[in-house]
């Protein structure tokens, strides 16, 4: 059974793409077959895995618009077991192009059907906006992971996203669930970080992952080398934290199946 997980937060700078890359690599490291789909026009997921956009023609844009076969647009990364469906420069116009497309809310869901069963996990890196691309991701997904930076306005932003998820559940995808809230850029030296953690855990309870992702230089450096943190510095605290989150994800899903 293929698990489809969207990484979503309409606020930028929360570590969403970094999280998607590193959880994808961590799941691959524990022998899961993983496809990461970059739905952000910036294309940072591809860059973080060592791809130069100009060097390949593959793009998620044609797949969503129905002009391209999904299998023809998947790239093999340097991480064993991890594949990438990259963003393309055309994706910048997707929000407008989808306006007049039939079943525009389900384009991604329908495009994924030919490869369901081939992967254990399909991870969707959403853009930092609640537009048609994010809506497509939420309609295609079984669950959502919300990366949340430990800062003052964190809860304010997450409430807007949760409201959007509730609307998606009511109108389009009743099976969608919040798999977890993941605290990122965690720095225990600051009281604000601890205050945000307490607020988030009091609000969302067990939905919040036990593992937090610390501020870590090696995690920050890894994308510039085109590698996930796990393959850049396996022993770094950031890499090990993402590996623990991947294990939590698997355990949460297995418990949900019982």
Short mmCIF file of C-alpha atoms in Angstrom, two decimals:
data_model
loop_
_atom_site.label_atom_id
_atom_site.label_comp_id
_atom_site.label_asym_id
_atom_site.label_seq_id
_atom_site.Cartn_x
_atom_site.Cartn_y
_atom_site.Cartn_z
CA UNK A 1 0.00 0.00 0.00
CA UNK A 2 1.38 3.38 -1.02
CA UNK A 3 1.24 6.11 1.61
CA UNK A 4 0.90 9.63 0.22
CA UNK A 5 2.03 12.37 2.59
CA UNK A 6 1.83 16.11 1.92
CA UNK A 7 4.25 18.48 3.64
CA UNK A 8 2.31 21.71 3.97
CA UNK A 9 2.52 25.08 5.62
CA UNK A 10 1.45 28.29 3.91
CA UNK A 11 4.19 30.13 5.77
CA UNK A 12 7.61 30.08 4.11
CA UNK A 13 10.89 29.50 5.91
CA UNK A 14 9.66 26.78 8.24
CA UNK A 15 11.93 24.03 6.90
CA UNK A 16 9.25 22.37 4.79
CA UNK A 17 11.39 21.41 1.78
CA UNK A 18 14.36 20.50 4.00
CA UNK A 19 12.01 18.26 5.97
CA UNK A 20 10.55 16.63 2.85
CA UNK A 21 14.04 15.90 1.46
CA UNK A 22 15.43 14.53 4.70
CA UNK A 23 12.43 12.44 5.63
CA UNK A 24 12.44 11.04 2.10
CA UNK A 25 16.12 10.11 2.43
CA UNK A 26 15.55 8.69 5.91
CA UNK A 27 12.66 6.51 4.76
CA UNK A 28 14.82 5.29 1.88
CA UNK A 29 17.60 4.54 4.38
CA UNK A 30 15.26 2.18 6.24
CA UNK A 31 14.57 0.35 2.98
CA UNK A 32 11.37 2.06 1.87
CA UNK A 33 10.76 2.93 -1.79
CA UNK A 34 10.14 6.67 -1.91
CA UNK A 35 9.06 9.21 -4.52
CA UNK A 36 9.43 12.90 -3.64
CA UNK A 37 7.30 15.27 -5.75
CA UNK A 38 8.36 18.92 -5.86
CA UNK A 39 5.28 21.14 -6.22
CA UNK A 40 7.10 24.38 -5.46
CA UNK A 41 8.07 26.49 -8.46
CA UNK A 42 11.39 27.35 -6.77
CA UNK A 43 12.53 23.78 -7.35
CA UNK A 44 14.50 23.55 -4.10
CA UNK A 45 13.77 19.87 -3.56
CA UNK A 46 15.60 19.06 -6.78
CA UNK A 47 18.50 21.36 -5.94
CA UNK A 48 18.79 19.81 -2.50
CA UNK A 49 19.15 16.41 -4.13
CA UNK A 50 21.88 17.54 -6.52
CA UNK A 51 19.86 18.31 -9.67
CA UNK A 52 20.35 21.40 -11.81
CA UNK A 53 16.99 22.39 -13.30
CA UNK A 54 18.43 23.37 -16.68
CA UNK A 55 20.06 19.96 -17.05
CA UNK A 56 16.83 17.96 -17.29
CA UNK A 57 13.47 18.36 -19.05
CA UNK A 58 11.43 16.36 -16.56
CA UNK A 59 8.81 18.33 -14.63
CA UNK A 60 5.68 17.79 -12.58
CA UNK A 61 3.91 20.52 -14.60
CA UNK A 62 3.07 18.39 -17.64
CA UNK A 63 2.03 15.53 -15.37
CA UNK A 64 -0.52 17.72 -13.57
CA UNK A 65 -1.77 19.29 -16.80
CA UNK A 66 -2.22 15.85 -18.37
CA UNK A 67 0.22 16.34 -21.24
CA UNK A 68 3.00 14.14 -19.83
CA UNK A 69 3.27 10.58 -18.53
CA UNK A 70 4.33 10.51 -14.89
CA UNK A 71 6.77 7.62 -15.36
CA UNK A 72 8.67 9.58 -18.00
CA UNK A 73 9.29 12.47 -15.61
CA UNK A 74 10.74 10.66 -12.61
CA UNK A 75 14.44 11.03 -11.86
CA UNK A 76 16.64 8.59 -9.96
CA UNK A 77 18.58 10.33 -7.19
CA UNK A 78 21.93 9.43 -5.70
CA UNK A 79 20.08 8.11 -2.64
CA UNK A 80 19.23 4.42 -3.13
CA UNK A 81 15.47 3.96 -3.06
CA UNK A 82 14.65 7.67 -3.45
CA UNK A 83 13.22 9.05 -6.71
CA UNK A 84 12.23 12.62 -7.59
CA UNK A 85 9.50 14.15 -9.74
CA UNK A 86 11.02 17.63 -10.06
CA UNK A 87 9.54 21.07 -10.37
CA UNK A 88 9.92 22.98 -13.63
CA UNK A 89 9.96 26.64 -14.50
CA UNK A 90 6.52 26.21 -16.14
CA UNK A 91 5.07 25.50 -12.70
CA UNK A 92 5.07 29.25 -12.06
CA UNK A 93 1.99 29.50 -14.29
CA UNK A 94 0.19 26.43 -12.96
CA UNK A 95 -2.11 28.33 -10.61
CA UNK A 96 -3.56 30.26 -13.56
CA UNK A 97 -3.43 27.36 -16.02
CA UNK A 98 -5.45 25.15 -13.68
CA UNK A 99 -8.35 27.60 -13.49
CA UNK A 100 -9.98 26.35 -16.70
CA UNK A 101 -9.02 22.67 -16.41
CA UNK A 102 -11.68 20.06 -15.77
CA UNK A 103 -11.46 18.39 -12.32
CA UNK A 104 -8.66 20.78 -11.43
CA UNK A 105 -8.74 19.76 -7.76
CA UNK A 106 -7.90 16.14 -8.63
CA UNK A 107 -5.26 16.45 -11.35
CA UNK A 108 -2.40 15.20 -9.18
CA UNK A 109 -4.45 12.45 -7.57
CA UNK A 110 -5.41 11.05 -10.97
CA UNK A 111 -1.87 11.39 -12.34
CA UNK A 112 -0.48 9.27 -9.49
CA UNK A 113 -2.72 6.27 -10.18
CA UNK A 114 -0.33 4.47 -12.61
CA UNK A 115 2.47 4.33 -10.02
CA UNK A 116 0.48 3.50 -6.90
CA UNK A 117 1.84 0.28 -5.48
CA UNK A 118 5.33 0.79 -6.86
CA UNK A 119 6.34 3.09 -4.01
CA UNK A 120 5.91 2.65 -0.26
CA UNK A 121 5.76 6.42 0.18
CA UNK A 122 4.97 9.34 -2.09
CA UNK A 123 5.94 12.64 -0.46
CA UNK A 124 4.46 15.92 -1.73
CA UNK A 125 6.47 19.09 -1.10
CA UNK A 126 3.82 21.82 -1.27
CA UNK A 127 4.42 25.46 -2.17
CA UNK A 128 4.18 28.04 0.65
CA UNK A 129 0.68 29.11 -0.37
CA UNK A 130 -2.83 27.71 -0.16
CA UNK A 131 -3.50 27.70 -3.92
CA UNK A 132 -4.47 25.07 -6.50
CA UNK A 133 -1.18 23.17 -6.23
CA UNK A 134 -1.49 22.76 -2.47
CA UNK A 135 -5.16 21.84 -2.91
CA UNK A 136 -4.14 19.17 -5.43
CA UNK A 137 -1.61 17.82 -2.94
CA UNK A 138 -4.14 17.69 -0.11
CA UNK A 139 -6.68 15.93 -2.34
CA UNK A 140 -4.10 13.36 -3.43
CA UNK A 141 -2.71 12.72 0.05
CA UNK A 142 -3.72 10.30 2.77
CA UNK A 143 -2.15 12.49 5.42
CA UNK A 144 -0.36 15.77 6.11
CA UNK A 145 2.78 16.59 8.03
CA UNK A 146 2.98 20.22 9.15
CA UNK A 147 6.54 21.49 9.73
CA UNK A 148 6.38 24.29 12.27
CA UNK A 149 9.21 26.69 13.08
CA UNK A 150 9.56 27.50 16.77
CA UNK A 151 8.72 31.20 16.64
CA UNK A 152 6.18 33.64 18.08
CA UNK A 153 3.50 33.48 15.36
CA UNK A 154 3.74 29.72 14.82
CA UNK A 155 0.31 28.79 16.19
CA UNK A 156 -1.41 31.64 14.36
CA UNK A 157 -0.22 30.30 11.00
CA UNK A 158 -0.97 26.69 11.74
CA UNK A 159 -4.60 27.42 12.64
CA UNK A 160 -5.20 28.80 9.14
CA UNK A 161 -3.75 25.63 7.62
CA UNK A 162 -5.82 23.39 9.89
CA UNK A 163 -8.95 25.28 8.79
CA UNK A 164 -7.98 24.65 5.16
CA UNK A 165 -7.45 20.95 5.88
CA UNK A 166 -10.90 20.79 7.49
CA UNK A 167 -12.45 22.34 4.38
CA UNK A 168 -10.63 19.84 2.14
CA UNK A 169 -11.91 16.99 4.31
CA UNK A 170 -15.49 18.26 4.09
CA UNK A 171 -15.55 19.06 0.37
CA UNK A 172 -13.09 16.77 -1.43
CA UNK A 173 -11.01 14.32 0.61
CA UNK A 174 -12.78 12.98 3.73
CA UNK A 175 -9.98 10.48 4.40
CA UNK A 176 -7.29 13.14 4.81
CA UNK A 177 -5.64 13.15 8.24
CA UNK A 178 -3.01 15.22 9.99
CA UNK A 179 -0.24 12.69 10.58
CA UNK A 180 1.82 15.03 12.71
CA UNK A 181 3.10 18.49 13.54
CA UNK A 182 6.89 18.62 13.39
CA UNK A 183 8.78 21.27 15.35
CA UNK A 184 11.72 22.54 13.29
CA UNK A 185 14.65 24.91 13.87
CA UNK A 186 14.44 24.01 17.56
CA UNK A 187 16.93 25.79 19.81
CA UNK A 188 16.55 24.82 23.45
CA UNK A 189 18.74 27.75 24.56
CA UNK A 190 15.84 30.15 23.98
CA UNK A 191 12.82 30.39 26.25
CA UNK A 192 10.62 31.27 23.26
CA UNK A 193 11.41 27.91 21.69
CA UNK A 194 10.33 26.10 24.83
CA UNK A 195 7.22 28.28 25.14
CA UNK A 196 6.19 27.54 21.53
CA UNK A 197 6.78 23.82 22.08
CA UNK A 198 4.58 23.85 25.18
CA UNK A 199 1.82 25.75 23.37
CA UNK A 200 1.90 23.44 20.36
CA UNK A 201 1.94 20.26 22.46
CA UNK A 202 -0.89 21.55 24.66
CA UNK A 203 -2.94 22.41 21.56
CA UNK A 204 -2.26 19.33 19.41
CA UNK A 205 -1.28 16.70 21.97
CA UNK A 206 -0.03 13.40 20.59
CA UNK A 207 -0.32 14.71 17.04
CA UNK A 208 3.00 16.50 17.62
CA UNK A 209 6.03 14.33 16.84
CA UNK A 210 8.08 13.42 19.90
CA UNK A 211 11.25 14.21 17.95
CA UNK A 212 12.12 17.84 17.26
CA UNK A 213 14.46 19.03 14.51
CA UNK A 214 17.23 21.17 16.02
CA UNK A 215 18.93 24.14 14.43
CA UNK A 216 21.92 22.40 12.93
CA UNK A 217 24.71 23.74 10.74
CA UNK A 218 25.15 20.43 8.91
CA UNK A 219 21.47 20.33 7.91
CA UNK A 220 21.78 23.90 6.62
CA UNK A 221 24.95 23.10 4.65
CA UNK A 222 23.71 19.87 3.07
CA UNK A 223 21.49 21.38 0.28
CA UNK A 224 24.39 23.41 -1.12
CA UNK A 225 26.19 20.10 -1.63
CA UNK A 226 23.14 18.51 -3.25
CA UNK A 227 22.76 15.95 -0.48
CA UNK A 228 20.28 15.14 2.29
CA UNK A 229 21.77 15.63 5.76
CA UNK A 230 21.90 11.88 6.27
CA UNK A 231 24.29 11.52 3.34
CA UNK A 232 26.21 14.71 4.06
CA UNK A 233 26.93 14.03 7.74
CA UNK A 234 25.27 10.88 9.01
CA UNK A 235 26.24 11.50 12.63
CA UNK A 236 25.02 15.10 12.84
CA UNK A 237 22.21 15.78 15.29
CA UNK A 238 19.97 17.02 12.48
CA UNK A 239 20.42 13.90 10.35
CA UNK A 240 19.77 11.61 13.30
CA UNK A 241 16.67 13.60 14.26
CA UNK A 242 15.19 13.18 10.79
CA UNK A 243 15.93 9.46 10.96
CA UNK A 244 14.01 9.25 14.23
CA UNK A 245 11.07 11.16 12.69
CA UNK A 246 10.98 8.68 9.80
CA UNK A 247 10.74 5.85 12.32
CA UNK A 248 7.94 7.69 14.13
CA UNK A 249 6.08 8.07 10.84
CA UNK A 250 6.28 4.35 10.10
CA UNK A 251 5.19 3.49 13.64
CA UNK A 252 2.26 5.94 13.56
CA UNK A 253 1.00 4.50 10.28
CA UNK A 254 1.38 0.93 11.47
CA UNK A 255 -0.56 1.70 14.66
CA UNK A 256 -3.27 3.35 12.58
CA UNK A 257 -3.65 0.16 10.54
CA UNK A 258 -4.39 -1.96 13.62
#
